[in-house]
mmCIF file of C-alpha atoms and ligand atoms in Angstrom:
data_model
loop_
_atom_site.group_PDB
_atom_site.id
_atom_site.type_symbol
_atom_site.label_atom_id
_atom_site.label_comp_id
_atom_site.label_asym_id
_atom_site.label_seq_id
_atom_site.Cartn_x
_atom_site.Cartn_y
_atom_site.Cartn_z
ATOM 1 C CA MET A 158 0.000 0.000 0.000
ATOM 2 C CA ALA A 159 0.986 3.649 -0.489
ATOM 3 C CA MET A 160 4.462 5.075 -1.020
ATOM 4 C CA GLN A 161 7.010 4.660 1.709
ATOM 5 C CA SER A 162 10.457 6.136 2.197
ATOM 6 C CA ALA A 163 13.441 3.789 2.076
ATOM 7 C CA LYS A 164 17.193 4.299 2.088
ATOM 8 C CA ASP A 165 19.277 3.081 -0.843
ATOM 9 C CA SER A 166 22.878 1.824 -0.614
ATOM 10 C CA LYS A 167 24.183 5.418 -0.480
ATOM 11 C CA GLY A 168 21.850 6.137 2.408
ATOM 12 C CA GLU A 169 19.647 8.387 0.300
ATOM 13 C CA SER A 170 15.894 8.269 0.606
ATOM 14 C CA ALA A 171 13.979 6.816 -2.288
ATOM 15 C CA ALA A 172 10.280 6.252 -2.779
ATOM 16 C CA VAL A 173 9.278 2.607 -3.011
ATOM 17 C CA THR A 174 5.858 1.079 -3.439
ATOM 18 C CA ALA A 175 4.921 -1.354 -0.689
ATOM 19 C CA ARG A 176 2.310 -3.945 -1.611
ATOM 20 C CA ALA A 177 -0.799 -4.759 0.354
ATOM 21 C CA GLN A 178 -0.279 -7.694 2.697
ATOM 22 C CA LEU A 179 -1.685 -10.859 1.133
ATOM 23 C CA LEU A 180 -4.131 -12.859 3.250
ATOM 24 C CA ASP A 181 -3.222 -16.454 2.520
ATOM 25 C CA GLY A 182 -6.369 -18.535 2.118
ATOM 26 C CA ALA A 183 -4.332 -21.696 1.535
ATOM 27 C CA VAL A 184 -2.737 -21.629 4.993
ATOM 28 C CA ILE A 185 -6.023 -21.002 6.789
ATOM 29 C CA ALA A 186 -7.930 -23.544 4.681
ATOM 30 C CA ALA A 187 -5.273 -26.144 5.576
ATOM 31 C CA GLN A 188 -5.637 -25.303 9.285
ATOM 32 C CA ILE A 189 -9.425 -25.713 9.106
ATOM 33 C CA LYS A 190 -9.168 -29.002 7.200
ATOM 34 C CA ASN A 191 -6.657 -30.309 9.771
ATOM 35 C CA GLU A 192 -9.070 -29.436 12.564
ATOM 36 C CA VAL A 193 -11.918 -31.168 10.743
ATOM 37 C CA ALA A 194 -9.769 -34.242 10.059
ATOM 38 C CA ARG A 195 -8.864 -34.456 13.757
ATOM 39 C CA GLU A 196 -12.528 -34.157 14.759
ATOM 40 C CA VAL A 197 -13.587 -36.867 12.297
ATOM 41 C CA ALA A 198 -10.831 -39.217 13.511
ATOM 42 C CA GLN A 199 -11.762 -38.650 17.164
ATOM 43 C CA LEU A 200 -15.514 -39.013 16.766
ATOM 44 C CA TRP A 201 -15.762 -41.834 14.264
ATOM 45 C CA ALA A 202 -13.206 -44.630 14.498
ATOM 46 C CA ASP A 203 -15.226 -46.882 12.214
ATOM 47 C CA ASP A 204 -14.878 -45.959 8.506
ATOM 48 C CA GLU A 205 -18.469 -46.965 7.764
ATOM 49 C CA ALA A 206 -19.775 -44.519 10.365
ATOM 50 C CA LYS A 207 -17.838 -41.484 9.144
ATOM 51 C CA PRO A 208 -19.869 -38.484 7.892
ATOM 52 C CA CYS A 209 -20.974 -38.696 4.273
ATOM 53 C CA LEU A 210 -21.425 -35.899 1.746
ATOM 54 C CA ALA A 211 -23.481 -36.528 -1.400
ATOM 55 C CA ALA A 212 -22.529 -34.174 -4.236
ATOM 56 C CA VAL A 213 -24.969 -33.836 -7.122
ATOM 57 C CA ARG A 214 -24.010 -32.342 -10.477
ATOM 58 C CA VAL A 215 -26.169 -32.069 -13.568
ATOM 59 C CA GLY A 216 -24.795 -31.492 -17.062
ATOM 60 C CA ASP A 217 -21.271 -30.943 -18.289
ATOM 61 C CA ASP A 218 -20.332 -27.440 -17.181
ATOM 62 C CA ALA A 219 -16.533 -27.665 -16.973
ATOM 63 C CA ALA A 220 -16.183 -25.272 -14.018
ATOM 64 C CA SER A 221 -18.811 -27.202 -12.021
ATOM 65 C CA ALA A 222 -16.961 -30.450 -12.680
ATOM 66 C CA VAL A 223 -13.753 -28.920 -11.280
ATOM 67 C CA TYR A 224 -15.547 -27.512 -8.219
ATOM 68 C CA VAL A 225 -17.148 -30.882 -7.414
ATOM 69 C CA ARG A 226 -13.861 -32.710 -7.960
ATOM 70 C CA ASN A 227 -12.154 -30.335 -5.486
ATOM 71 C CA LYS A 228 -14.881 -30.917 -2.919
ATOM 72 C CA ILE A 229 -14.635 -34.705 -3.267
ATOM 73 C CA ARG A 230 -10.853 -34.491 -2.940
ATOM 74 C CA ALA A 231 -11.209 -32.391 0.226
ATOM 75 C CA CYS A 232 -13.537 -35.062 1.668
ATOM 76 C CA GLU A 233 -10.814 -37.659 1.085
ATOM 77 C CA GLU A 234 -8.252 -35.414 2.798
ATOM 78 C CA VAL A 235 -10.291 -35.007 5.982
ATOM 79 C CA GLY A 236 -11.716 -38.550 6.167
ATOM 80 C CA ILE A 237 -15.301 -37.753 5.150
ATOM 81 C CA ARG A 238 -17.030 -40.289 2.888
ATOM 82 C CA SER A 239 -18.441 -38.894 -0.322
ATOM 83 C CA GLU A 240 -20.663 -39.830 -3.249
ATOM 84 C CA HIS A 241 -20.624 -38.095 -6.587
ATOM 85 C CA HIS A 242 -23.907 -38.196 -8.509
ATOM 86 C CA ALA A 243 -23.051 -36.881 -11.980
ATOM 87 C CA LEU A 244 -26.267 -36.705 -13.992
ATOM 88 C CA PRO A 245 -26.580 -36.035 -17.731
ATOM 89 C CA ALA A 246 -27.600 -32.563 -18.961
ATOM 90 C CA GLU A 247 -30.969 -33.875 -20.147
ATOM 91 C CA THR A 248 -31.976 -35.008 -16.634
ATOM 92 C CA SER A 249 -35.511 -33.860 -15.878
ATOM 93 C CA GLU A 250 -36.390 -31.757 -12.882
ATOM 94 C CA SER A 251 -38.556 -34.564 -11.487
ATOM 95 C CA ASP A 252 -35.710 -37.106 -11.776
ATOM 96 C CA LEU A 253 -33.435 -34.704 -9.905
ATOM 97 C CA LEU A 254 -36.087 -34.137 -7.230
ATOM 98 C CA ASN A 255 -36.469 -37.921 -6.881
ATOM 99 C CA LEU A 256 -32.732 -38.297 -6.327
ATOM 100 C CA ILE A 257 -32.807 -35.569 -3.661
ATOM 101 C CA ALA A 258 -35.752 -37.267 -1.961
ATOM 102 C CA SER A 259 -33.829 -40.544 -1.856
ATOM 103 C CA LEU A 260 -30.727 -38.814 -0.428
ATOM 104 C CA ASN A 261 -32.917 -37.062 2.160
ATOM 105 C CA ALA A 262 -34.330 -40.438 3.212
ATOM 106 C CA ARG A 263 -30.990 -42.219 3.537
ATOM 107 C CA ALA A 264 -29.716 -42.459 7.110
ATOM 108 C CA ASP A 265 -26.122 -42.821 5.925
ATOM 109 C CA VAL A 266 -26.042 -39.470 4.062
ATOM 110 C CA ASP A 267 -25.343 -36.445 6.272
ATOM 111 C CA GLY A 268 -24.907 -33.625 3.774
ATOM 112 C CA ILE A 269 -26.334 -32.931 0.312
ATOM 113 C CA LEU A 270 -24.810 -30.455 -2.064
ATOM 114 C CA VAL A 271 -26.258 -29.610 -5.462
ATOM 115 C CA GLN A 272 -23.672 -27.858 -7.591
ATOM 116 C CA LEU A 273 -25.042 -24.687 -9.181
ATOM 117 C CA PRO A 274 -25.792 -23.564 -11.824
ATOM 118 C CA LEU A 275 -28.269 -26.210 -12.968
ATOM 119 C CA PRO A 276 -29.137 -26.543 -16.665
ATOM 120 C CA ALA A 277 -31.887 -24.303 -18.069
ATOM 121 C CA GLY A 278 -35.267 -25.911 -17.531
ATOM 122 C CA ILE A 279 -34.555 -27.002 -13.951
ATOM 123 C CA ASP A 280 -35.871 -24.670 -11.273
ATOM 124 C CA GLU A 281 -32.952 -24.113 -8.875
ATOM 125 C CA VAL A 282 -35.150 -22.726 -6.122
ATOM 126 C CA LYS A 283 -37.389 -25.789 -6.205
ATOM 127 C CA VAL A 284 -34.360 -28.087 -6.048
ATOM 128 C CA ILE A 285 -32.751 -26.241 -3.141
ATOM 129 C CA GLU A 286 -36.050 -26.200 -1.266
ATOM 130 C CA ALA A 287 -36.284 -29.972 -1.721
ATOM 131 C CA ILE A 288 -33.120 -30.589 0.319
ATOM 132 C CA ASP A 289 -33.751 -31.589 3.939
ATOM 133 C CA PRO A 290 -32.616 -28.523 5.981
ATOM 134 C CA GLU A 291 -30.836 -30.947 8.344
ATOM 135 C CA LYS A 292 -28.582 -31.915 5.407
ATOM 136 C CA ASP A 293 -28.291 -28.442 3.858
ATOM 137 C CA VAL A 294 -24.510 -28.139 4.176
ATOM 138 C CA ASP A 295 -24.327 -25.377 1.536
ATOM 139 C CA GLY A 296 -26.661 -23.264 3.671
ATOM 140 C CA PHE A 297 -28.943 -22.211 0.793
ATOM 141 C CA HIS A 298 -32.321 -23.584 1.994
ATOM 142 C CA PRO A 299 -34.858 -20.886 3.023
ATOM 143 C CA VAL A 300 -35.066 -22.398 6.531
ATOM 144 C CA THR A 301 -31.290 -22.115 6.883
ATOM 145 C CA ILE A 302 -31.318 -18.555 5.538
ATOM 146 C CA GLY A 303 -34.141 -17.642 7.938
ATOM 147 C CA ARG A 304 -32.174 -19.025 10.879
ATOM 148 C CA LEU A 305 -29.099 -17.098 9.762
ATOM 149 C CA SER A 306 -30.993 -13.822 9.537
ATOM 150 C CA MET A 307 -32.377 -14.390 13.053
ATOM 151 C CA GLY A 308 -28.845 -14.875 14.348
ATOM 152 C CA ARG A 309 -29.452 -18.589 14.977
ATOM 153 C CA PRO A 310 -27.321 -20.135 12.257
ATOM 154 C CA SER A 311 -27.131 -23.856 11.806
ATOM 155 C CA PHE A 312 -25.292 -24.027 8.506
ATOM 156 C CA VAL A 313 -23.616 -20.826 7.388
ATOM 157 C CA PRO A 314 -23.103 -20.591 3.601
ATOM 158 C CA CYS A 315 -19.528 -21.713 3.008
ATOM 159 C CA THR A 316 -18.019 -18.686 1.252
ATOM 160 C CA PRO A 317 -19.070 -16.026 3.789
ATOM 161 C CA ALA A 318 -18.284 -18.445 6.641
ATOM 162 C CA GLY A 319 -14.787 -18.897 5.207
ATOM 163 C CA ILE A 320 -14.310 -15.137 4.958
ATOM 164 C CA LEU A 321 -15.152 -14.726 8.657
ATOM 165 C CA GLU A 322 -12.611 -17.426 9.530
ATOM 166 C CA LEU A 323 -10.001 -15.661 7.426
ATOM 167 C CA LEU A 324 -10.661 -12.345 9.170
ATOM 168 C CA ASP A 325 -10.701 -13.863 12.656
ATOM 169 C CA ARG A 326 -7.597 -15.974 12.192
ATOM 170 C CA SER A 327 -5.756 -12.982 10.694
ATOM 171 C CA ASN A 328 -6.757 -10.871 13.743
ATOM 172 C CA ILE A 329 -8.641 -8.356 11.627
ATOM 173 C CA PRO A 330 -11.265 -6.587 13.730
ATOM 174 C CA ILE A 331 -14.871 -6.554 12.554
ATOM 175 C CA ALA A 332 -16.895 -4.945 15.386
ATOM 176 C CA GLY A 333 -17.365 -1.213 14.909
ATOM 177 C CA THR A 334 -15.782 -1.109 11.463
ATOM 178 C CA ASN A 335 -17.412 0.247 8.335
ATOM 179 C CA ALA A 336 -17.936 -2.769 6.110
ATOM 180 C CA CYS A 337 -19.100 -2.616 2.524
ATOM 181 C CA VAL A 338 -20.320 -5.702 0.676
ATOM 182 C CA VAL A 339 -20.486 -5.256 -3.092
ATOM 183 C CA GLY A 340 -22.903 -7.831 -4.561
ATOM 184 C CA ARG A 341 -26.182 -9.080 -3.101
ATOM 185 C CA SER A 342 -26.383 -12.701 -4.272
ATOM 186 C CA GLN A 343 -28.119 -15.275 -2.088
ATOM 187 C CA ILE A 344 -24.954 -17.332 -1.783
ATOM 188 C CA VAL A 345 -22.370 -14.646 -1.007
ATOM 189 C CA GLY A 346 -23.390 -10.978 -0.697
ATOM 190 C CA ARG A 347 -26.527 -11.246 1.433
ATOM 191 C CA PRO A 348 -25.314 -13.830 3.966
ATOM 192 C CA MET A 349 -21.963 -12.005 4.166
ATOM 193 C CA ALA A 350 -23.730 -8.762 5.071
ATOM 194 C CA GLN A 351 -25.843 -10.593 7.696
ATOM 195 C CA LEU A 352 -22.800 -12.155 9.300
ATOM 196 C CA LEU A 353 -20.865 -8.893 9.422
ATOM 197 C CA LEU A 354 -23.886 -7.175 10.957
ATOM 198 C CA GLN A 355 -24.100 -9.909 13.599
ATOM 199 C CA ARG A 356 -20.460 -9.242 14.356
ATOM 200 C CA ASP A 357 -21.273 -5.556 14.972
ATOM 201 C CA ALA A 358 -19.887 -4.023 11.800
ATOM 202 C CA THR A 359 -21.762 -1.104 10.234
ATOM 203 C CA VAL A 360 -22.691 -2.688 6.929
ATOM 204 C CA THR A 361 -23.526 -1.170 3.564
ATOM 205 C CA ILE A 362 -24.651 -3.423 0.702
ATOM 206 C CA CYS A 363 -24.012 -2.250 -2.866
ATOM 207 C CA HIS A 364 -25.177 -3.716 -6.170
ATOM 208 C CA SER A 365 -25.460 -2.955 -9.859
ATOM 209 C CA LYS A 366 -27.942 -0.120 -9.320
ATOM 210 C CA THR A 367 -25.856 1.609 -6.643
ATOM 211 C CA ARG A 368 -25.049 5.191 -7.637
ATOM 212 C CA ASP A 369 -21.428 6.269 -7.378
ATOM 213 C CA LEU A 370 -20.182 2.984 -5.953
ATOM 214 C CA ALA A 371 -16.656 4.332 -5.363
ATOM 215 C CA SER A 372 -17.880 7.083 -3.030
ATOM 216 C CA ILE A 373 -19.497 4.410 -0.827
ATOM 217 C CA SER A 374 -16.939 1.613 -1.029
ATOM 218 C CA ARG A 375 -14.156 4.126 -0.268
ATOM 219 C CA GLN A 376 -15.621 4.608 3.226
ATOM 220 C CA ALA A 377 -15.097 0.953 4.079
ATOM 221 C CA ASP A 378 -12.449 -0.404 6.421
ATOM 222 C CA LEU A 379 -13.517 -3.826 5.219
ATOM 223 C CA LEU A 380 -14.521 -4.235 1.579
ATOM 224 C CA VAL A 381 -15.945 -7.567 0.391
ATOM 225 C CA VAL A 382 -16.510 -7.845 -3.344
ATOM 226 C CA ALA A 383 -18.599 -10.576 -5.040
ATOM 227 C CA ILE A 384 -19.856 -9.335 -8.393
ATOM 228 C CA GLY A 385 -18.341 -11.540 -11.117
ATOM 229 C CA ARG A 386 -16.673 -8.635 -13.021
ATOM 230 C CA PRO A 387 -12.957 -9.227 -13.686
ATOM 231 C CA GLY A 388 -10.749 -6.596 -12.012
ATOM 232 C CA PHE A 389 -13.666 -4.147 -11.699
ATOM 233 C CA ILE A 390 -12.749 -2.686 -8.302
ATOM 234 C CA GLY A 391 -9.883 -0.240 -8.750
ATOM 235 C CA LYS A 392 -7.928 2.038 -6.464
ATOM 236 C CA GLU A 393 -10.660 4.694 -6.555
ATOM 237 C CA HIS A 394 -12.981 2.214 -4.794
ATOM 238 C CA ILE A 395 -10.627 1.426 -1.910
ATOM 239 C CA LYS A 396 -9.958 3.342 1.296
ATOM 240 C CA PRO A 397 -6.226 3.605 2.008
ATOM 241 C CA GLY A 398 -5.256 0.805 4.396
ATOM 242 C CA ALA A 399 -8.542 -1.092 3.981
ATOM 243 C CA THR A 400 -8.869 -4.872 4.043
ATOM 244 C CA VAL A 401 -10.156 -6.068 0.671
ATOM 245 C CA ILE A 402 -11.720 -9.519 0.319
ATOM 246 C CA ASP A 403 -12.028 -10.561 -3.301
ATOM 247 C CA VAL A 404 -14.588 -13.314 -3.825
ATOM 248 C CA GLY A 405 -14.667 -13.064 -7.630
ATOM 249 C CA MET A 406 -13.408 -15.903 -9.768
ATOM 250 C CA ASN A 407 -13.134 -14.946 -13.424
ATOM 251 C CA LYS A 408 -11.131 -16.380 -16.294
ATOM 252 C CA ILE A 409 -9.109 -14.050 -18.484
ATOM 253 C CA THR A 410 -7.370 -15.037 -21.668
ATOM 254 C CA ASP A 411 -6.195 -11.672 -23.016
ATOM 255 C CA ALA A 412 -2.521 -10.744 -22.500
ATOM 256 C CA THR A 413 -3.174 -6.974 -22.603
ATOM 257 C CA ILE A 414 -5.778 -7.250 -19.851
ATOM 258 C CA ALA A 415 -3.436 -9.469 -17.835
ATOM 259 C CA ARG A 416 -0.677 -6.844 -18.072
ATOM 260 C CA ARG A 417 -3.066 -4.147 -16.850
ATOM 261 C CA LEU A 418 -4.339 -6.223 -13.933
ATOM 262 C CA PHE A 419 -1.307 -7.977 -12.567
ATOM 263 C CA GLY A 420 1.437 -5.311 -12.459
ATOM 264 C CA VAL A 421 4.687 -6.889 -11.264
ATOM 265 C CA GLU A 422 3.159 -10.359 -11.490
ATOM 266 C CA ALA A 423 2.090 -9.968 -15.121
ATOM 267 C CA ASP A 424 4.891 -12.091 -16.590
ATOM 268 C CA LYS A 425 3.987 -15.022 -14.342
ATOM 269 C CA ARG A 426 0.328 -14.735 -15.341
ATOM 270 C CA LEU A 427 1.159 -14.490 -19.049
ATOM 271 C CA GLU A 428 3.051 -17.758 -18.680
ATOM 272 C CA VAL A 429 -0.051 -19.328 -17.112
ATOM 273 C CA ILE A 430 -2.199 -18.053 -20.017
ATOM 274 C CA SER A 431 0.175 -19.475 -22.596
ATOM 275 C CA LYS A 432 0.249 -22.837 -20.807
ATOM 276 C CA ARG A 433 -3.405 -23.189 -19.817
ATOM 277 C CA GLY A 434 -5.209 -20.765 -22.092
ATOM 278 C CA TYR A 435 -6.451 -18.608 -19.208
ATOM 279 C CA THR A 436 -5.595 -17.247 -15.788
ATOM 280 C CA LEU A 437 -7.913 -16.478 -12.881
ATOM 281 C CA VAL A 438 -8.621 -12.986 -11.632
ATOM 282 C CA GLY A 439 -11.026 -11.777 -9.003
ATOM 283 C CA ASP A 440 -13.384 -8.808 -9.055
ATOM 284 C CA VAL A 441 -10.607 -6.559 -7.756
ATOM 285 C CA ASN A 442 -7.756 -5.156 -9.837
ATOM 286 C CA PRO A 443 -4.840 -6.629 -7.841
ATOM 287 C CA ALA A 444 -2.182 -4.199 -9.092
ATOM 288 C CA GLU A 445 -4.275 -1.184 -8.107
ATOM 289 C CA ALA A 446 -5.442 -2.709 -4.819
ATOM 290 C CA ASP A 447 -1.796 -3.256 -3.914
ATOM 291 C CA GLU A 448 -1.228 0.492 -4.194
ATOM 292 C CA VAL A 449 -3.960 1.412 -1.719
ATOM 293 C CA ALA A 450 -5.201 -1.489 0.414
ATOM 294 C CA GLY A 451 -3.638 -2.590 3.685
ATOM 295 C CA ARG A 452 -4.444 -6.246 3.058
ATOM 296 C CA ARG A 453 -6.124 -8.230 0.332
ATOM 297 C CA THR A 454 -6.947 -11.787 -0.616
ATOM 298 C CA PRO A 455 -5.282 -13.127 -3.768
ATOM 299 C CA VAL A 456 -7.081 -14.950 -6.590
ATOM 300 C CA PRO A 457 -6.400 -17.832 -6.788
ATOM 301 C CA GLY A 458 -5.256 -18.753 -3.284
ATOM 302 C CA GLY A 459 -7.763 -16.736 -1.279
ATOM 303 C CA VAL A 460 -11.450 -17.206 -0.611
ATOM 304 C CA GLY A 461 -12.041 -20.206 -2.937
ATOM 305 C CA LEU A 462 -9.990 -22.607 -0.829
ATOM 306 C CA LEU A 463 -11.784 -21.519 2.321
ATOM 307 C CA THR A 464 -15.162 -22.225 0.753
ATOM 308 C CA VAL A 465 -14.253 -25.898 0.341
ATOM 309 C CA ALA A 466 -12.794 -26.117 3.858
ATOM 310 C CA MET A 467 -16.009 -24.709 5.346
ATOM 311 C CA LEU A 468 -18.070 -27.241 3.402
ATOM 312 C CA MET A 469 -16.109 -29.947 5.213
ATOM 313 C CA ARG A 470 -16.853 -28.288 8.525
ATOM 314 C CA ASN A 471 -20.565 -27.986 7.740
ATOM 315 C CA THR A 472 -20.701 -31.673 6.786
ATOM 316 C CA VAL A 473 -19.223 -32.691 10.131
ATOM 317 C CA ARG A 474 -21.652 -30.349 11.848
ATOM 318 C CA ALA A 475 -24.542 -32.015 10.007
ATOM 319 C CA ALA A 476 -23.337 -35.460 11.086
ATOM 320 C CA ARG A 477 -22.995 -34.364 14.713
ATOM 321 C CA GLN A 478 -26.459 -32.803 14.754
ATOM 322 C CA ARG A 479 -28.152 -35.728 13.037
ATOM 323 C CA ARG A 480 -26.495 -38.279 15.300
ATOM 324 C CA ARG A 481 -27.155 -36.173 18.397
ATOM 325 C CA LEU A 482 -23.472 -35.883 19.292
ATOM 326 C CA PRO A 483 -22.537 -32.959 21.557
HETATM 327 P P1 LIG B 578 -24.128 -13.227 -8.824
HETATM 328 O O1 LIG B 578 -25.220 -14.095 -8.298
HETATM 329 O O2 LIG B 578 -23.874 -13.149 -10.276
HETATM 330 O O3 LIG B 578 -24.432 -11.737 -8.294
HETATM 331 C C1 LIG B 578 -23.618 -10.673 -8.655
HETATM 332 C C2 LIG B 578 -23.948 -9.494 -7.790
HETATM 333 O O4 LIG B 578 -23.066 -8.444 -8.162
HETATM 334 C C3 LIG B 578 -25.373 -8.974 -7.995
HETATM 335 O O5 LIG B 578 -25.918 -8.615 -6.744
HETATM 336 C C4 LIG B 578 -25.182 -7.745 -8.883
HETATM 337 O O6 LIG B 578 -26.094 -6.719 -8.645
HETATM 338 C C5 LIG B 578 -23.805 -7.269 -8.433
HETATM 339 N N1 LIG B 578 -23.132 -6.515 -9.491
HETATM 340 C C6 LIG B 578 -22.913 -6.897 -10.773
HETATM 341 N N2 LIG B 578 -22.251 -5.932 -11.424
HETATM 342 C C7 LIG B 578 -22.054 -4.934 -10.547
HETATM 343 C C8 LIG B 578 -21.446 -3.656 -10.644
HETATM 344 N N3 LIG B 578 -20.912 -3.229 -11.785
HETATM 345 N N4 LIG B 578 -21.410 -2.891 -9.542
HETATM 346 C C9 LIG B 578 -21.949 -3.310 -8.376
HETATM 347 N N5 LIG B 578 -22.553 -4.509 -8.232
HETATM 348 C C10 LIG B 578 -22.601 -5.305 -9.300
HETATM 349 O O7 LIG B 578 -22.744 -13.493 -8.149
HETATM 350 P P2 LIG B 578 -22.176 -14.508 -7.022
HETATM 351 O O8 LIG B 578 -22.736 -15.855 -7.225
HETATM 352 O O9 LIG B 578 -22.243 -13.867 -5.689
HETATM 353 O O10 LIG B 578 -20.655 -14.542 -7.506
HETATM 354 C C11 LIG B 578 -19.870 -13.386 -7.594
HETATM 355 C C12 LIG B 578 -18.457 -13.775 -7.963
HETATM 356 O O11 LIG B 578 -17.920 -14.569 -6.940
HETATM 357 C C13 LIG B 578 -18.315 -14.612 -9.241
HETATM 358 O O12 LIG B 578 -17.102 -14.283 -9.866
HETATM 359 C C14 LIG B 578 -18.262 -16.025 -8.720
HETATM 360 O O13 LIG B 578 -17.563 -16.908 -9.588
HETATM 361 C C15 LIG B 578 -17.492 -15.820 -7.451
HETATM 362 N N6 LIG B 578 -17.717 -16.832 -6.411
HETATM 363 C C16 LIG B 578 -16.624 -17.337 -5.823
HETATM 364 C C17 LIG B 578 -16.768 -18.230 -4.790
HETATM 365 C C18 LIG B 578 -15.549 -18.750 -4.118
HETATM 366 O O14 LIG B 578 -15.625 -19.732 -3.428
HETATM 367 N N7 LIG B 578 -14.415 -18.083 -4.292
HETATM 368 C C19 LIG B 578 -18.036 -18.632 -4.360
HETATM 369 C C20 LIG B 578 -19.149 -18.065 -4.971
HETATM 370 C C21 LIG B 578 -18.979 -17.147 -5.991
HETATM 371 P P3 LIG B 578 -27.693 -6.886 -8.929
HETATM 372 O O15 LIG B 578 -28.210 -7.685 -7.764
HETATM 373 O O16 LIG B 578 -28.185 -5.490 -8.946
HETATM 374 O O17 LIG B 578 -27.797 -7.602 -10.233
#
């Protein structure tokens, strides 16, 4: 952040640009997964009795396939059993609802996750509402959302829950701060704002119809951005010294855009583009955020990893609640 004075080898002062401190989601996600793994090992010695997550995916969206694969891999890491129900794109809504009903009825399944988005023609709301709230480890069911807004959470949606863990474990204060959440989706923006409010932040929610976004977001000590617009949040949106949490996950393929967004890291990212065809960027322009923010989460390596770790924690919570363990 900002310009600082430093002495060169002749002892003369020179202006250097310090970067915002990076909040490492990988380290904290690993801590959480270790804690979950320990809990699973202590509570369930018998493999057959270990918590079980059923992941349901419909269609062949490549990103969804990667997300589900990562979640299944995380289950293996922490000792949770998992099932992957990969259904063809032409699956009917009633077939999907039948599968959910059978997973609801099974005593050996603790958590159900339906990977979104679902193909056109399937009503996502209907599908989410069909999941037994006791097994709603994503935290998207209306009953779960109602409990959250009353301050009686059972399952907290994984991305905002992960962000709170990141803030707490990085000793970043929440109470009394001005927090701004940009984006009001059901899965990130709204629950994030609720959670920050419950932790005594003064919360402003912004969205696509907000007038003069920068004048509002620039007041925030804590800025959480979840809008799905690559590198949209620039230095004019950020209060000097603020903590910036970048939830966005966008693919970019264009070298000129990569140069503009990644500053000193551009060469590394261009290499990734030439190898893989794309690189990931969040909703925040990292090069500009580095000039102004006190701390920020990187993309990749920030919020995404925490989301998966919190899903593991919610699954264990579901198993404990269902089996009446303390
Ligand atoms: P979403 O459902 O598409 O909602 C986007 C929100 O951003 C909407 O509320 C929209 O406002 C607002 N918005 C769009 N353009 C805006 C602008 N120019 N200025 C201000 N607000 C604007 O998004 P989402 O599901 O929350 O996802 C957001 C991003 O986070 C995506 O990149 C997604 O891939 C990523 N994501 C990452 C994780 C993770 O684990 N890292 C998890 C979930 C999502 P309106 O309501 O007015 O339309």
